[in-house]
Each structure stands twice: as structure tokens, then as C-alpha cells.
Tab-separated table of C-alpha atoms in Angstrom:
chain	number	residue	atom	x	y	z
A	1	GLU	CA	-1.571	-6.099	-24.697
A	2	ILE	CA	-4.767	-4.522	-25.264
A	3	VAL	CA	-4.994	-0.854	-26.497
A	4	LEU	CA	-7.632	0.950	-24.885
A	5	THR	CA	-8.592	4.358	-26.594
A	6	GLN	CA	-10.979	7.032	-24.898
A	7	SER	CA	-12.979	9.543	-27.432
A	8	PRO	CA	-13.037	12.598	-26.898
A	9	GLY	CA	-10.215	14.015	-25.109
A	10	THR	CA	-12.033	16.490	-23.920
A	11	LEU	CA	-15.567	16.912	-23.333
A	12	SER	CA	-17.314	20.268	-22.382
A	13	LEU	CA	-20.178	20.239	-20.626
A	14	SER	CA	-22.599	22.681	-18.273
A	15	PRO	CA	-23.689	21.387	-14.275
A	16	GLY	CA	-26.893	19.701	-15.129
A	17	GLU	CA	-26.299	18.081	-18.708
A	18	ARG	CA	-25.779	14.188	-20.142
A	19	ALA	CA	-21.825	13.081	-20.278
A	20	THR	CA	-21.158	10.282	-22.419
A	21	LEU	CA	-17.620	8.964	-22.362
A	22	SER	CA	-16.372	6.255	-24.548
A	23	CYS	CA	-13.883	3.274	-24.436
A	24	ARG	CA	-12.551	0.967	-27.221
A	25	ALA	CA	-10.528	-1.358	-26.865
A	26	SER	CA	-8.192	-2.934	-29.302
A	27	GLN	CA	-9.416	-6.905	-29.580
A	28	SER	CA	-12.281	-8.016	-26.910
A	29	VAL	CA	-11.835	-7.804	-23.731
A	30	THR	CA	-12.176	-10.412	-21.583
A	31	SER	CA	-15.289	-11.334	-19.137
A	32	ASN	CA	-16.015	-7.505	-19.705
A	33	TYR	CA	-13.440	-6.970	-17.266
A	34	LEU	CA	-13.618	-3.176	-18.108
A	35	ALA	CA	-13.525	-0.877	-14.866
A	36	TRP	CA	-14.101	3.358	-14.776
A	37	TYR	CA	-11.962	5.742	-12.458
A	38	GLN	CA	-12.601	9.538	-12.088
A	39	GLN	CA	-9.172	11.492	-10.934
A	40	LYS	CA	-9.318	15.032	-10.100
A	41	PRO	CA	-6.502	17.174	-9.653
A	42	GLY	CA	-3.939	16.283	-6.931
A	43	GLN	CA	-6.036	12.812	-6.128
A	44	ALA	CA	-5.790	9.799	-6.321
A	45	PRO	CA	-8.173	7.667	-8.406
A	46	ARG	CA	-11.689	6.521	-7.599
A	47	LEU	CA	-12.819	3.846	-8.678
A	48	LEU	CA	-16.313	4.199	-10.029
A	49	ILE	CA	-17.236	0.890	-12.241
A	50	TYR	CA	-16.240	-2.107	-12.599
A	51	ASP	CA	-17.002	-5.636	-15.040
A	52	ALA	CA	-18.420	-3.032	-17.232
A	53	SER	CA	-22.254	-2.058	-15.491
A	54	SER	CA	-21.642	-2.170	-12.097
A	55	ARG	CA	-21.061	0.705	-9.833
A	56	ALA	CA	-18.886	0.670	-6.756
A	57	THR	CA	-19.110	1.106	-3.723
A	58	GLY	CA	-20.718	4.986	-2.609
A	59	ILE	CA	-20.962	6.005	-6.170
A	60	PRO	CA	-23.754	7.682	-7.108
A	61	ASP	CA	-26.082	6.289	-9.285
A	62	ARG	CA	-26.485	9.423	-11.724
A	63	PHE	CA	-23.222	7.095	-13.031
A	64	SER	CA	-23.545	3.642	-15.104
A	65	GLY	CA	-21.378	2.204	-17.062
A	66	SER	CA	-22.926	0.067	-20.411
A	67	GLY	CA	-21.345	-2.021	-23.356
A	68	SER	CA	-19.194	-5.158	-24.180
A	69	GLY	CA	-16.919	-6.990	-26.380
A	70	THR	CA	-14.906	-4.078	-27.514
A	71	ASP	CA	-17.373	-1.054	-26.848
A	72	PHE	CA	-17.664	0.733	-23.422
A	73	THR	CA	-19.576	3.725	-22.126
A	74	LEU	CA	-19.617	5.680	-19.559
A	75	THR	CA	-22.560	8.127	-18.741
A	76	ILE	CA	-23.381	10.366	-15.864
A	77	SER	CA	-26.943	11.515	-16.230
A	78	ARG	CA	-26.759	15.111	-15.001
A	79	LEU	CA	-23.428	16.433	-14.312
A	80	GLU	CA	-22.591	18.239	-10.769
A	81	PRO	CA	-19.970	20.404	-10.420
A	82	GLU	CA	-17.693	17.917	-8.551
A	83	ASP	CA	-18.321	15.482	-11.460
A	84	PHE	CA	-15.725	17.843	-13.438
A	85	ALA	CA	-12.761	15.706	-13.632
A	86	VAL	CA	-10.785	13.378	-15.632
A	87	TYR	CA	-12.219	9.928	-16.266
A	88	TYR	CA	-9.970	6.493	-17.373
A	89	CYS	CA	-11.366	3.299	-18.422
A	90	GLN	CA	-9.060	-0.014	-17.423
A	91	GLN	CA	-9.117	-3.303	-18.773
A	92	TYR	CA	-7.846	-6.908	-17.230
A	93	GLY	CA	-6.717	-9.660	-19.779
A	94	SER	CA	-3.972	-12.150	-19.696
A	95	SER	CA	-3.133	-11.602	-16.319
A	96	LEU	CA	-1.995	-7.406	-17.768
A	97	TYR	CA	-3.691	-4.865	-17.156
A	98	THR	CA	-4.176	-1.575	-19.072
A	99	PHE	CA	-5.270	1.748	-19.310
A	100	GLY	CA	-7.035	4.560	-21.286
A	101	GLN	CA	-5.652	7.822	-22.018
A	102	GLY	CA	-8.385	9.353	-20.126
A	103	THR	CA	-11.151	11.799	-21.116
A	104	LYS	CA	-11.264	15.339	-19.726
A	105	LEU	CA	-14.293	16.381	-18.670
A	106	GLU	CA	-14.489	20.326	-18.156
A	107	ILE	CA	-16.965	22.906	-17.357
A	108	LYS	CA	-18.531	24.999	-20.469
B	21	GLN	CA	-10.575	2.824	8.042
B	22	VAL	CA	-8.769	1.540	5.093
B	23	ARG	CA	-5.849	3.113	4.214
B	24	LEU	CA	-3.094	3.057	2.071
B	25	VAL	CA	0.354	5.364	2.806
B	26	GLU	CA	2.992	5.148	-0.116
B	27	SER	CA	6.573	6.001	0.946
B	28	GLY	CA	10.204	5.849	-0.087
B	29	GLY	CA	9.902	8.546	-3.173
B	30	GLY	CA	12.816	10.922	-3.932
B	31	VAL	CA	15.390	12.001	-6.709
B	32	VAL	CA	17.468	9.814	-8.083
B	33	GLN	CA	20.099	9.473	-11.170
B	34	PRO	CA	19.805	7.065	-14.435
B	35	GLY	CA	20.519	3.926	-13.537
B	36	ARG	CA	20.856	3.792	-9.833
B	37	SER	CA	17.753	2.260	-7.966
B	38	LEU	CA	15.128	2.747	-5.599
B	39	ARG	CA	12.704	0.788	-3.570
B	40	LEU	CA	9.132	2.148	-2.864
B	41	SER	CA	6.827	0.799	-0.023
B	42	CYS	CA	3.038	0.937	0.722
B	43	ALA	CA	1.211	0.159	4.365
B	44	ALA	CA	-1.761	-1.188	4.442
B	45	SER	CA	-3.961	-0.647	7.665
B	46	GLY	CA	-7.880	-1.159	8.292
B	47	PHE	CA	-7.924	-3.782	6.002
B	48	THR	CA	-7.148	-7.897	6.192
B	49	PHE	CA	-4.030	-6.996	4.142
B	50	SER	CA	-3.005	-10.603	3.802
B	51	SER	CA	-6.588	-11.260	1.627
B	52	PHE	CA	-5.538	-9.087	-1.217
B	53	ALA	CA	-3.463	-8.763	-4.363
B	54	MET	CA	-1.784	-5.442	-4.735
B	55	HIS	CA	-0.762	-3.523	-7.299
B	56	TRP	CA	1.618	-0.517	-8.589
B	57	VAL	CA	0.417	1.897	-11.481
B	58	ARG	CA	2.096	5.017	-12.083
B	59	GLN	CA	1.746	8.464	-13.428
B	60	ALA	CA	3.668	10.978	-15.163
B	61	PRO	CA	3.132	14.409	-15.123
B	62	GLY	CA	0.621	15.749	-16.673
B	63	ARG	CA	-0.135	12.112	-17.761
B	64	GLY	CA	-2.521	9.568	-17.776
B	65	LEU	CA	-2.439	6.611	-15.421
B	66	LYS	CA	-0.254	3.344	-16.232
B	67	TRP	CA	-0.306	0.158	-14.818
B	68	VAL	CA	3.112	-1.378	-13.451
B	69	ALA	CA	2.528	-4.248	-11.663
B	70	VAL	CA	0.725	-7.136	-9.448
B	71	ILE	CA	1.171	-9.424	-7.094
B	72	SER	CA	-1.229	-11.804	-5.374
B	73	TYR	CA	-2.742	-11.946	-1.895
B	74	ASP	CA	-0.219	-15.147	-1.083
B	75	GLY	CA	2.603	-13.944	-2.918
B	76	PHE	CA	3.508	-16.573	-4.927
B	77	ASN	CA	2.291	-14.562	-8.444
B	78	THR	CA	3.540	-11.132	-9.880
B	79	TYR	CA	3.030	-10.093	-13.124
B	80	TYR	CA	4.415	-7.013	-14.572
B	81	ALA	CA	3.774	-4.300	-17.565
B	82	ASP	CA	6.915	-5.000	-20.312
B	83	SER	CA	7.774	-1.331	-19.669
B	84	VAL	CA	9.294	-2.481	-16.116
B	85	LYS	CA	9.780	-6.092	-16.936
B	86	GLY	CA	13.404	-7.426	-16.032
B	87	ARG	CA	13.922	-3.859	-13.808
B	88	PHE	CA	11.077	-3.601	-11.396
B	89	THR	CA	10.064	-6.176	-8.829
B	90	ILE	CA	6.968	-6.709	-6.507
B	91	SER	CA	7.093	-7.940	-3.489
B	92	ARG	CA	5.212	-8.243	0.198
B	93	ASP	CA	5.489	-8.496	3.699
B	94	ASP	CA	2.287	-9.544	5.620
B	95	SER	CA	4.111	-9.796	9.070
B	96	LYS	CA	4.171	-5.822	8.294
B	97	ASN	CA	1.304	-5.251	6.164
B	98	THR	CA	3.314	-3.641	3.651
B	99	LEU	CA	3.948	-3.565	-0.108
B	100	TYR	CA	6.814	-3.289	-2.253
B	101	LEU	CA	8.483	-1.869	-5.202
B	102	GLN	CA	12.352	-2.235	-5.958
B	103	MET	CA	13.334	-0.157	-9.032
B	104	ASN	CA	16.765	-0.905	-10.609
B	105	SER	CA	18.268	0.605	-13.402
B	106	LEU	CA	15.635	3.716	-13.365
B	107	ARG	CA	15.491	5.691	-16.213
B	108	ALA	CA	13.837	9.432	-16.908
B	109	GLU	CA	10.837	7.620	-18.362
B	110	ASP	CA	10.517	5.757	-15.209
B	111	MET	CA	9.781	9.406	-13.456
B	112	ALA	CA	6.442	9.620	-11.765
B	113	VAL	CA	4.013	9.584	-9.325
B	114	TYR	CA	3.667	5.798	-7.838
B	115	TYR	CA	0.318	5.003	-6.547
B	116	CYS	CA	0.038	1.499	-4.219
B	117	ALA	CA	-3.441	0.218	-5.052
B	118	ARG	CA	-6.052	-2.617	-3.742
B	119	LYS	CA	-7.228	-5.170	-5.964
B	120	GLN	CA	-10.841	-5.626	-5.480
B	121	GLN	CA	-11.599	-9.216	-4.146
B	122	LEU	CA	-13.671	-11.436	-7.214
B	123	VAL	CA	-13.058	-8.187	-9.144
B	124	TYR	CA	-10.026	-7.071	-11.728
B	125	ALA	CA	-10.378	-3.468	-10.305
B	126	MET	CA	-8.757	-1.200	-7.938
B	127	ASP	CA	-10.937	-0.540	-4.979
B	128	VAL	CA	-8.643	1.662	-2.684
B	129	TRP	CA	-5.771	3.975	-3.880
B	130	GLY	CA	-3.040	5.266	-2.059
B	131	GLN	CA	-1.899	8.937	-2.662
B	132	GLY	CA	1.145	8.048	-4.410
B	133	THR	CA	4.921	9.130	-3.494
B	134	THR	CA	7.097	11.074	-6.168
B	135	VAL	CA	10.016	9.263	-8.379
B	136	THR	CA	11.853	12.426	-10.267
B	137	VAL	CA	14.503	10.757	-11.971
B	138	SER	CA	17.404	13.141	-13.056
B	139	SER	CA	21.166	13.873	-13.042
């Protein structure tokens, strides 16, 4: 089973700043099948990015994904107040899925 | 609009069983693979199981294999999760989610149903 490790655990930034979130896999992710989700308190997760760098429908272009192999990054270019939430990465391989433990993005 | 609504959660004693349901609407249910994902209180997301669009293939996380069964009834546009031999560590909000076609990600999520395992 591939283990995903996200860092940092908590990221404190101000609106307008740039956020960089990391997701590292214990082994190479098959065909870069890596997705990112946003979850706000009391809500279901929302898909942001799939296949490492493709934005999901309706996702603003301030969200971007990059990376390959074992190292992936979610970047939010200019933080809006509604972006403060928990972010999860998720991978697929060998018919199984796993999530990272999450990064909490909080207002500084 | 596209919608998933979970039901069936509740309080159950350790060792007992519970069946969750997920009613789908607004899309052609029979064309999509479907997932169950859970989230323990204050914790992160954990993938539980997936079923193919035709119901022929199912896969499970090691933590639930042999105890949980995912199934679907396309005539009712409903996904199920049969949970047997429940343990304290199964206590969580359970979400159903749609697998995006041609992509290994989950593009539509329900609001979740809560399972509490307690004596």
C-alpha cells in the first residue's frame, strides 16, 4: 500500500499570500493518478485537482497542481478567505486508493 | 442536479451489523463506479471500498476486508455498504462518492451519514 505523507501539518498564511502544500508518496504513484481535495468544517470534500495537474470542473485557476513520481504539490497562487480549509491528497494504484493525512490551511 | 444522499447510520453495539445506503440522482448511476470513504471524528479521510460501474469488481481497504461488503442496485440508483462485526474503530462519518469517469478521483460526494459504535 502506498502511504501519502502531507506537509506541513498546518500552514498559517494571510489572504493574498501564496500557499504551497506538499504530498510525498512512499513509492511512485501509478501514472500520476494523484488528486487533491478541499474540505471545510461540516462539509464533504470537494475535488480540486486530478491526474496531478488537471483542475476539476468549476475550480478557480488560482489552484494548480504539479509533480510526478513520488513528489506532488498543490499551489494556491493568491489566497482568498474561502480557501482556508483542510486539504487532502489521494492516490490510486493496484486497484486501491489512499489519502494523505491532510494539511490544515489557517488564517494567520 | 447531481446528488448523493446517504442514510442508514446510527448507534450500534460492537460486533453487530449495519447497512448504509446512498441514493443517487441527476446522473446515469449505472455508468459510474462508486466509492465509500469514511472519516473518524477529528481525523482525516480514509478510503473504504469501490465497486465498478457494472458491479462485477469490488475492492476494499485492508481494515474492512472480510467484514464490509459494497454492492449496488442500479434499478434503484442506490449504493450500499453492509458492515458486519463492527468495531469501535469503525466509528466515523461515511461518505459515498462517485468515481469520475476515466479518472481515478472522486468528483461528487454525499453529505455523509454517521456511524457510532458503542456498547
